Short mmCIF file of C-alpha atoms and ligand atoms in Angstrom, two decimals:
data_model
loop_
_atom_site.label_atom_id
_atom_site.label_comp_id
_atom_site.label_asym_id
_atom_site.label_seq_id
_atom_site.Cartn_x
_atom_site.Cartn_y
_atom_site.Cartn_z
CA MET Z 1 133.37 116.54 120.14
CA ASP Z 2 129.84 117.98 120.24
CA GLY Z 3 130.05 118.67 116.51
CA LYS Z 4 130.59 114.95 115.84
CA LYS Z 5 127.34 114.01 117.65
CA ARG Z 6 125.26 116.89 116.28
CA GLY Z 7 121.70 116.43 114.93
CA GLN Z 8 118.57 114.79 116.28
CA PRO Z 9 117.34 111.79 114.27
CA ILE Z 10 113.72 111.86 113.13
CA ARG Z 11 112.36 108.50 114.19
CA GLY Z 12 111.15 106.55 111.19
CA LEU Z 13 111.92 109.63 109.04
CA GLU Z 14 108.33 110.73 109.69
CA GLY Z 15 107.52 113.88 107.72
CA VAL Z 16 110.96 113.98 106.06
CA VAL Z 17 110.79 114.94 102.38
CA ALA Z 18 113.39 112.66 100.79
CA ALA Z 19 112.56 112.89 97.08
CA GLU Z 20 110.69 114.88 94.50
CA THR Z 21 108.18 112.89 92.47
CA SER Z 22 105.48 113.51 89.91
CA LEU Z 23 104.22 109.92 90.09
CA SER Z 24 101.75 109.79 92.95
CA PHE Z 25 100.60 111.86 95.90
CA VAL Z 26 99.12 110.62 99.14
CA ASP Z 27 96.96 113.32 100.73
CA GLY Z 28 96.78 111.87 104.22
CA ASP Z 29 94.63 114.61 105.72
CA ASN Z 30 91.87 114.31 103.16
CA GLY Z 31 92.16 110.58 102.41
CA LYS Z 32 93.04 111.11 98.75
CA LEU Z 33 95.45 109.37 96.42
CA TYR Z 34 96.55 110.77 93.05
CA TYR Z 35 98.37 109.07 90.19
CA ARG Z 36 100.02 111.68 87.95
CA GLY Z 37 97.41 114.23 89.05
CA TYR Z 38 94.37 111.96 88.63
CA ASP Z 39 92.33 111.30 91.76
CA ILE Z 40 92.18 107.53 92.32
CA ASP Z 41 88.39 107.92 92.46
CA GLU Z 42 88.53 108.99 88.79
CA LEU Z 43 90.56 105.96 87.84
CA ALA Z 44 89.41 103.01 89.99
CA GLY Z 45 87.10 100.74 88.02
CA ARG Z 46 87.52 102.87 84.88
CA ILE Z 47 91.04 101.99 83.75
CA SER Z 48 92.86 98.71 83.33
CA PHE Z 49 96.11 97.95 85.15
CA GLU Z 50 97.98 98.39 81.85
CA GLU Z 51 96.57 101.92 81.56
CA ALA Z 52 97.73 102.68 85.11
CA VAL Z 53 101.18 101.32 84.25
CA TYR Z 54 101.36 103.45 81.12
CA LEU Z 55 100.22 106.50 83.08
CA LEU Z 56 102.90 106.00 85.73
CA TRP Z 57 105.70 105.20 83.28
CA MET Z 58 104.90 107.60 80.44
CA GLY Z 59 103.14 110.43 82.31
CA ALA Z 60 99.81 110.39 80.44
CA LEU Z 61 96.90 108.03 79.91
CA PRO Z 62 97.46 105.92 76.78
CA THR Z 63 95.43 105.88 73.60
CA ALA Z 64 93.70 102.58 72.74
CA GLU Z 65 96.58 101.76 70.38
CA GLN Z 66 99.26 102.54 72.98
CA VAL Z 67 97.64 100.41 75.68
CA GLU Z 68 97.18 97.54 73.24
CA GLU Z 69 100.87 97.68 72.37
CA LEU Z 70 101.89 97.66 76.05
CA ARG Z 71 99.45 94.81 76.79
CA SER Z 72 100.85 92.74 73.98
CA GLU Z 73 104.48 93.41 75.03
CA LEU Z 74 103.76 92.50 78.64
CA THR Z 75 102.04 89.28 77.60
CA ALA Z 76 104.98 88.38 75.35
CA ASP Z 77 107.34 89.00 78.30
CA MET Z 78 105.41 86.64 80.61
CA ARG Z 79 108.03 83.92 80.44
CA LEU Z 80 111.27 83.11 82.24
CA PRO Z 81 114.67 81.70 81.34
CA GLN Z 82 114.70 77.94 81.91
CA GLN Z 83 117.22 78.37 84.74
CA VAL Z 84 114.79 80.55 86.66
CA TYR Z 85 111.96 78.03 86.22
CA GLU Z 86 114.39 75.45 87.62
CA LEU Z 87 115.28 77.72 90.54
CA ILE Z 88 111.59 78.04 91.42
CA ARG Z 89 111.07 74.30 90.99
CA HIS Z 90 113.94 73.53 93.36
CA ALA Z 91 112.97 76.00 96.09
CA PRO Z 92 112.10 74.18 99.33
CA PRO Z 93 108.37 73.36 99.24
CA ASN Z 94 107.66 75.38 102.38
CA ALA Z 95 109.71 78.44 101.41
CA ASP Z 96 107.84 81.75 101.69
CA PRO Z 97 106.72 82.65 98.14
CA MET Z 98 107.97 86.21 98.68
CA VAL Z 99 111.44 84.85 99.41
CA VAL Z 100 111.31 82.70 96.28
CA LEU Z 101 110.12 85.72 94.28
CA ARG Z 102 112.86 87.97 95.65
CA THR Z 103 115.50 85.35 94.89
CA ALA Z 104 114.17 84.69 91.39
CA ILE Z 105 114.09 88.41 90.54
CA SER Z 106 117.67 88.77 91.70
CA ALA Z 107 118.58 85.73 89.56
CA LEU Z 108 116.93 87.28 86.49
CA ASP Z 109 119.66 89.94 86.51
CA LEU Z 110 122.04 87.15 85.41
CA PHE Z 111 120.08 86.61 82.21
CA ASP Z 112 118.61 90.00 81.30
CA PRO Z 113 119.88 91.25 77.92
CA ASP Z 114 120.12 94.80 79.34
CA THR Z 115 121.93 93.92 82.55
CA GLY Z 116 124.46 96.61 83.44
CA ARG Z 117 122.74 99.22 81.22
CA ASN Z 118 120.95 102.03 83.04
CA THR Z 119 119.84 104.23 80.15
CA GLU Z 120 116.20 105.37 79.99
CA ALA Z 121 115.49 103.02 77.07
CA ALA Z 122 117.17 100.04 78.78
CA ASN Z 123 115.32 100.77 82.02
CA LEU Z 124 112.00 100.84 80.21
CA ARG Z 125 112.74 97.50 78.55
CA LYS Z 126 113.85 96.01 81.87
CA GLY Z 127 110.81 97.47 83.61
CA LYS Z 128 108.41 95.82 81.16
CA ARG Z 129 110.18 92.49 81.46
CA LEU Z 130 110.31 92.67 85.25
CA LEU Z 131 106.64 93.51 85.61
CA ALA Z 132 105.68 90.58 83.41
CA GLN Z 133 108.22 88.28 85.06
CA VAL Z 134 107.17 89.09 88.64
CA ALA Z 135 103.64 88.00 87.68
CA THR Z 136 104.97 84.90 85.91
CA ILE Z 137 107.15 83.84 88.85
CA VAL Z 138 104.29 84.13 91.34
CA ALA Z 139 101.82 82.30 89.11
CA SER Z 140 104.33 79.61 88.11
CA LEU Z 141 105.40 78.97 91.69
CA HIS Z 142 101.81 78.31 92.73
CA GLN Z 143 101.14 76.08 89.74
CA ILE Z 144 104.37 74.14 90.22
CA ARG Z 145 103.58 73.60 93.89
CA SER Z 146 99.98 72.59 93.32
CA HIS Z 147 100.06 70.76 89.97
CA GLY Z 148 103.70 70.51 88.89
CA VAL Z 149 103.02 72.38 85.63
CA VAL Z 150 103.23 75.99 84.47
CA ARG Z 151 100.80 77.75 82.15
CA SER Z 152 101.76 80.12 79.37
CA ALA Z 153 100.24 83.56 78.99
CA ASP Z 154 97.53 83.97 76.39
CA GLN Z 155 97.67 86.96 74.01
CA GLY Z 156 93.87 87.15 74.17
CA LEU Z 157 93.90 88.00 77.88
CA GLY Z 158 95.07 91.21 79.52
CA PHE Z 159 97.52 91.44 82.42
CA ALA Z 160 94.98 90.77 85.19
CA GLY Z 161 93.27 87.98 83.26
CA ASN Z 162 96.59 86.36 82.41
CA PHE Z 163 97.82 86.48 85.98
CA LEU Z 164 94.64 84.81 87.29
CA TYR Z 165 94.69 82.28 84.46
CA MET Z 166 98.32 81.34 85.03
CA PHE Z 167 97.95 81.40 88.83
CA LEU Z 168 94.60 79.64 89.30
CA GLY Z 169 95.01 77.34 86.30
CA ARG Z 170 91.56 78.31 84.97
CA LEU Z 171 90.00 81.27 83.20
CA PRO Z 172 88.59 83.79 85.69
CA ASP Z 173 85.00 84.94 85.28
CA GLU Z 174 84.38 88.59 84.42
CA LEU Z 175 83.69 89.70 88.01
CA GLU Z 176 86.90 88.07 89.25
CA ARG Z 177 88.93 89.56 86.41
CA SER Z 178 87.60 93.08 86.80
CA VAL Z 179 87.92 93.09 90.59
CA PHE Z 180 91.49 91.82 90.33
CA ASP Z 181 92.30 94.37 87.62
CA THR Z 182 91.15 97.20 89.89
CA LEU Z 183 92.97 95.68 92.88
CA LEU Z 184 96.14 95.90 90.80
CA VAL Z 185 95.37 99.52 89.85
CA LEU Z 186 94.87 100.41 93.53
CA HIS Z 187 98.21 98.93 94.63
CA ALA Z 188 100.36 100.32 91.80
CA ASP Z 189 101.99 103.29 93.53
CA HIS Z 190 101.84 105.10 96.85
CA GLY Z 191 104.25 107.98 97.23
CA LEU Z 192 107.44 107.22 99.09
CA ALA Z 193 106.33 103.97 100.77
CA ALA Z 194 109.12 102.14 102.60
CA SER Z 195 109.71 99.68 99.74
CA THR Z 196 109.73 102.49 97.16
CA PHE Z 197 112.26 104.39 99.22
CA ALA Z 198 114.39 101.23 99.40
CA ALA Z 199 114.24 100.91 95.61
CA ARG Z 200 115.23 104.57 95.11
CA VAL Z 201 118.06 104.38 97.65
CA THR Z 202 119.36 101.31 95.82
CA VAL Z 203 119.56 102.92 92.39
CA SER Z 204 120.89 106.18 93.82
CA THR Z 205 124.27 104.39 93.92
CA LEU Z 206 123.74 103.61 90.19
CA ALA Z 207 123.03 99.97 90.98
CA GLY Z 208 120.56 98.63 88.42
CA MET Z 209 116.83 98.10 88.11
CA HIS Z 210 116.94 94.41 89.18
CA SER Z 211 118.77 95.35 92.39
CA ALA Z 212 116.14 98.00 93.13
CA ILE Z 213 113.21 95.64 92.59
CA THR Z 214 114.94 93.01 94.72
CA ALA Z 215 115.34 95.61 97.49
CA GLY Z 216 111.70 96.65 97.10
CA LEU Z 217 110.56 93.04 97.40
CA ALA Z 218 112.72 92.44 100.48
CA ASN Z 219 111.27 95.52 102.11
CA LEU Z 220 107.65 94.91 101.12
CA ASN Z 221 107.57 91.50 102.77
CA GLY Z 222 107.73 92.89 106.31
CA PRO Z 223 104.47 92.72 108.30
CA LEU Z 224 104.51 96.48 108.92
CA HIS Z 225 104.24 96.97 105.14
CA GLY Z 226 102.91 94.60 102.46
CA GLY Z 227 103.28 91.52 104.66
CA ALA Z 228 100.30 92.76 106.69
CA ASN Z 229 97.67 91.37 104.27
CA ARG Z 230 98.71 87.81 105.06
CA LYS Z 231 98.70 88.54 108.79
CA VAL Z 232 95.16 89.89 108.43
CA ILE Z 233 93.74 86.61 107.16
CA GLU Z 234 95.60 84.71 109.89
CA MET Z 235 93.96 87.02 112.43
CA LEU Z 236 90.50 86.49 110.90
CA GLU Z 237 91.03 82.73 110.99
CA GLU Z 238 92.26 82.84 114.57
CA ILE Z 239 89.25 84.89 115.70
CA GLY Z 240 86.90 82.45 113.99
CA GLY Z 241 83.55 84.26 114.44
CA PRO Z 242 82.10 87.75 115.01
CA GLU Z 243 81.18 86.95 118.61
CA ARG Z 244 84.88 86.54 119.46
CA VAL Z 245 86.09 89.81 117.92
CA GLU Z 246 85.72 92.02 120.99
CA ALA Z 247 87.67 89.76 123.34
CA TYR Z 248 90.40 89.26 120.75
CA ILE Z 249 90.85 92.94 119.82
CA ASP Z 250 90.69 94.14 123.42
CA GLY Z 251 93.21 91.50 124.40
CA MET Z 252 95.59 92.53 121.61
CA LEU Z 253 95.33 96.22 122.42
CA ALA Z 254 95.72 95.63 126.17
CA SER Z 255 98.94 93.71 125.53
CA GLY Z 256 100.28 96.48 123.27
CA HIS Z 257 99.94 94.60 119.99
CA LYS Z 258 99.11 96.27 116.70
CA ILE Z 259 96.02 95.16 114.81
CA MET Z 260 97.19 94.08 111.39
CA GLY Z 261 95.72 95.98 108.44
CA PHE Z 262 95.05 99.12 110.51
CA GLY Z 263 96.81 102.46 110.80
CA HIS Z 264 99.02 104.28 108.38
CA ARG Z 265 101.96 106.66 108.55
CA VAL Z 266 100.38 109.17 106.17
CA TYR Z 267 96.58 108.69 106.22
CA LYS Z 268 94.94 110.32 109.18
CA THR Z 269 91.53 109.44 107.77
CA GLU Z 270 90.18 106.59 105.64
CA ASP Z 271 92.55 105.10 103.05
CA PRO Z 272 90.62 105.62 99.78
CA ARG Z 273 91.82 102.25 98.48
CA SER Z 274 90.17 100.39 101.34
CA ARG Z 275 86.72 101.71 100.30
CA TYR Z 276 86.99 99.89 96.96
CA LEU Z 277 88.42 96.75 98.48
CA ARG Z 278 85.68 96.61 101.14
CA ARG Z 279 83.08 96.83 98.38
CA PHE Z 280 84.79 94.10 96.33
CA ALA Z 281 84.97 91.88 99.41
CA GLU Z 282 81.21 92.32 99.75
CA GLU Z 283 80.49 91.74 96.04
CA LEU Z 284 82.55 88.61 95.47
CA PRO Z 285 80.89 85.30 96.33
CA ARG Z 286 82.31 83.86 99.54
CA ARG Z 287 84.08 80.54 99.44
CA GLU Z 288 82.44 77.63 101.20
CA GLY Z 289 83.20 77.50 104.90
CA ARG Z 290 84.77 80.98 104.76
CA GLU Z 291 81.54 83.01 104.80
CA HIS Z 292 82.19 84.33 108.33
CA LEU Z 293 85.44 86.09 107.44
CA LEU Z 294 83.70 89.16 106.01
CA GLU Z 295 81.43 89.56 109.02
CA VAL Z 296 84.44 89.25 111.29
CA SER Z 297 86.22 91.93 109.21
CA HIS Z 298 83.31 94.36 109.51
CA ARG Z 299 83.15 93.85 113.26
CA ILE Z 300 86.90 94.40 113.64
CA GLU Z 301 86.72 97.57 111.56
CA SER Z 302 84.05 99.20 113.72
CA LEU Z 303 85.61 98.05 116.99
CA VAL Z 304 89.14 99.23 116.16
CA PHE Z 305 87.72 102.62 115.18
CA GLU Z 306 85.78 102.75 118.45
CA ARG Z 307 88.80 101.82 120.54
CA LYS Z 308 91.65 103.61 118.71
CA GLY Z 309 90.08 105.94 116.16
CA ILE Z 310 92.10 104.36 113.36
CA TYR Z 311 91.01 103.09 109.96
CA PRO Z 312 91.77 100.01 107.89
CA ASN Z 313 94.62 100.41 105.40
CA VAL Z 314 94.88 98.82 101.94
CA ASP Z 315 95.97 95.48 103.39
CA PHE Z 316 92.86 94.87 105.50
CA TYR Z 317 90.20 94.21 102.85
CA SER Z 318 92.75 93.17 100.24
CA ALA Z 319 93.06 90.02 102.36
CA THR Z 320 89.35 89.09 102.11
CA VAL Z 321 89.24 90.03 98.42
CA GLN Z 322 92.18 87.80 97.60
CA GLU Z 323 90.77 85.05 99.76
CA ALA Z 324 87.48 85.19 97.84
CA LEU Z 325 89.41 85.01 94.55
CA GLY Z 326 90.89 81.70 95.67
CA ILE Z 327 94.41 83.01 96.22
CA PRO Z 328 96.11 81.17 99.11
CA LYS Z 329 97.21 83.50 101.92
CA GLU Z 330 100.92 82.82 101.49
CA TYR Z 331 100.67 84.58 98.08
CA PHE Z 332 98.85 87.73 99.23
CA THR Z 333 102.01 89.82 99.57
CA CYS Z 334 103.25 88.51 96.21
CA VAL Z 335 100.08 89.85 94.58
CA PHE Z 336 100.78 93.24 96.16
CA ALA Z 337 104.31 92.98 94.71
CA VAL Z 338 103.00 92.15 91.23
CA SER Z 339 101.21 95.49 91.16
CA ARG Z 340 103.74 97.61 93.08
CA THR Z 341 106.52 96.56 90.69
CA ALA Z 342 104.91 99.07 88.28
CA GLY Z 343 105.43 101.84 90.83
CA TRP Z 344 108.97 100.76 91.73
CA VAL Z 345 109.95 100.73 88.06
CA ALA Z 346 108.50 104.25 87.61
CA HIS Z 347 110.39 105.51 90.67
CA VAL Z 348 113.64 103.91 89.53
CA MET Z 349 113.36 105.67 86.17
CA GLU Z 350 112.52 108.95 87.89
CA GLN Z 351 115.47 108.58 90.27
CA PHE Z 352 117.87 107.90 87.38
CA ARG Z 353 116.67 111.04 85.55
CA ASP Z 354 117.84 113.32 88.35
CA ASN Z 355 120.04 111.21 90.56
CA ARG Z 356 122.06 112.18 93.54
CA LEU Z 357 123.40 109.57 95.96
CA ILE Z 358 120.92 109.16 98.84
CA ARG Z 359 123.15 109.09 101.86
CA PRO Z 360 121.75 110.59 105.05
CA THR Z 361 123.66 110.85 108.27
CA SER Z 362 123.22 109.48 111.76
CA LYS Z 363 123.53 110.75 115.28
CA TYR Z 364 126.47 108.95 116.85
CA VAL Z 365 125.71 107.80 120.38
CA GLY Z 366 128.77 105.57 120.91
CA GLY Z 367 131.91 106.44 122.89
CA PHE Z 368 135.18 108.24 122.01
CA ASP Z 369 138.87 108.11 122.90
CA LYS Z 370 138.95 104.49 124.07
CA SER Z 371 142.41 102.98 124.63
CA PHE Z 372 143.32 100.13 122.27
CA VAL Z 373 144.23 96.80 123.89
CA PRO Z 374 146.15 94.29 121.68
CA LEU Z 375 144.45 90.89 121.15
CA GLY Z 376 146.81 88.95 123.42
CA GLN Z 377 146.19 91.30 126.33
CA ARG Z 378 142.34 91.30 126.23
CA GLY Z 379 139.99 89.32 128.43
N1 ACO Y 401 96.81 98.73 115.85
C1 ACO Y 401 96.71 99.39 117.02
N2 ACO Y 401 97.21 100.62 117.23
C2 ACO Y 401 97.80 101.21 116.19
C3 ACO Y 401 97.93 100.60 114.95
C4 ACO Y 401 97.40 99.32 114.80
N3 ACO Y 401 97.47 98.67 113.64
N4 ACO Y 401 98.57 101.42 114.10
C5 ACO Y 401 98.85 102.52 114.79
N5 ACO Y 401 98.37 102.40 116.06
C6 ACO Y 401 98.48 103.40 117.12
C7 ACO Y 401 99.79 103.24 117.86
O1 ACO Y 401 99.69 102.36 118.95
C8 ACO Y 401 100.06 104.66 118.29
O2 ACO Y 401 99.19 104.95 119.37
P1 ACO Y 401 99.68 105.80 120.60
O3 ACO Y 401 100.01 107.15 120.03
O4 ACO Y 401 98.52 105.76 121.51
O5 ACO Y 401 100.90 105.11 121.11
C9 ACO Y 401 99.57 105.47 117.10
O6 ACO Y 401 98.53 104.69 116.52
C10 ACO Y 401 100.66 105.77 116.07
O7 ACO Y 401 101.23 104.54 115.67
P2 ACO Y 401 102.71 104.33 115.13
O8 ACO Y 401 103.09 102.91 115.25
O9 ACO Y 401 103.62 105.36 115.74
O10 ACO Y 401 102.52 104.74 113.62
P3 ACO Y 401 103.59 104.56 112.46
O11 ACO Y 401 103.30 105.63 111.50
O12 ACO Y 401 104.97 104.44 112.99
O13 ACO Y 401 103.24 103.12 111.85
C11 ACO Y 401 102.13 101.44 110.65
C12 ACO Y 401 102.41 102.94 110.76
C13 ACO Y 401 103.45 100.67 110.64
C14 ACO Y 401 101.39 101.16 109.37
C15 ACO Y 401 101.28 101.01 111.88
O14 ACO Y 401 100.02 101.65 111.82
C16 ACO Y 401 101.12 99.51 111.98
O15 ACO Y 401 101.99 98.84 112.54
N6 ACO Y 401 100.01 98.94 111.43
C17 ACO Y 401 99.82 97.50 111.44
C18 ACO Y 401 100.60 96.86 110.28
C19 ACO Y 401 99.97 97.17 108.95
O16 ACO Y 401 98.76 97.08 108.76
N7 ACO Y 401 100.84 97.54 107.99
C20 ACO Y 401 100.40 97.87 106.61
C21 ACO Y 401 100.50 99.35 106.37
S1 ACO Y 401 99.88 99.80 104.82
C22 ACO Y 401 101.05 99.29 103.72
O17 ACO Y 401 102.19 99.25 104.01
C23 ACO Y 401 100.63 98.90 102.43
#
């Protein structure tokens, strides 16, 4: 009997090593993030999102020719089957964009020419299409909801520029484009984050790439993960002004609530990504009537550190950056997903290369040896 119940669960799998990866490393003690061995401080602001994608997928930084080829392929793939445009168009107007995105990505498996094929070459083709299509779905959904029309990608623009163009319905200026490009670079991969684990678990059964990305999207949307960036802006709006921060934060902490955009399972010091996003939030012009949000953010940051000794994570300043770019808050997590799809795709390919079914075990705490009572004799 004792043998059946053996083993203590590790709550939240904290510290459990569940995969081997050469994609990214989160050094939580020193506040460092590496993509394929490159410190994020070497890359941020110096490479485009396409270069980061190539690095994650192919293992090395691309030549100018290689990145141009990837850029052109991704732009060409920024379109959807008509049925998926229709699905987006017919989604209830108030549906959470992340739910529409998750549903649309699942639907794309019905139309993908490589569906059912899990070879390395097929996965790479699917990965390129999915990355481009995630961006297209998010941008098209916003355009359909706000203007009823969708915009096509332009071969003259890169990935970041095309996303902003298709999403906002106007060409971004250079500051907006470059900030958004780096935001995408910063979100592309992050070790075995919950959503990445979900994607790897999914393909460990030999289910396909679309299933894995759907699982990643479902997982990312939770407020303890990528859904936090949206909750951050709601908190800033609710607080309203810097003079109200202290009462709000103390009230939340006293009632046992978490402050959204703070804390991290791995980082015990500052998240390196938040340094860049804080700077971008300060550099971008504030939107009219929203000038106070940055001041409120700064005040929250210093107060939460004072009270709890914890730092902002990637979601905290990503909220004010996206807000300044004119992205409505209900799309914040979708933007995270646009970038993280690159990481999920890389992890899926890595998992397939050396797969073994991921199937942990549980500690059984139920009963034994109960006597069966037939239906007619119960109650
Ligand atoms: N606000 C207040 N206290 C916090 C916060 C927070 N945001 N985060 C952690 N703490 C405190 C906890 O209360 C706990 O304190 P205690 O030891 O005094 O009880 C301690 O720090 C450890 O917290 P856990 O919840 O055990 O940490 P865990 O590793 O399980 O959770 C998580 C990490 C989910 C990110 C957590 O910090 C959190 O809920 N943050 C808010 C949501 C958020 O911002 N999520 C985005 C994460 S980044 C990303 O996914 C991209």
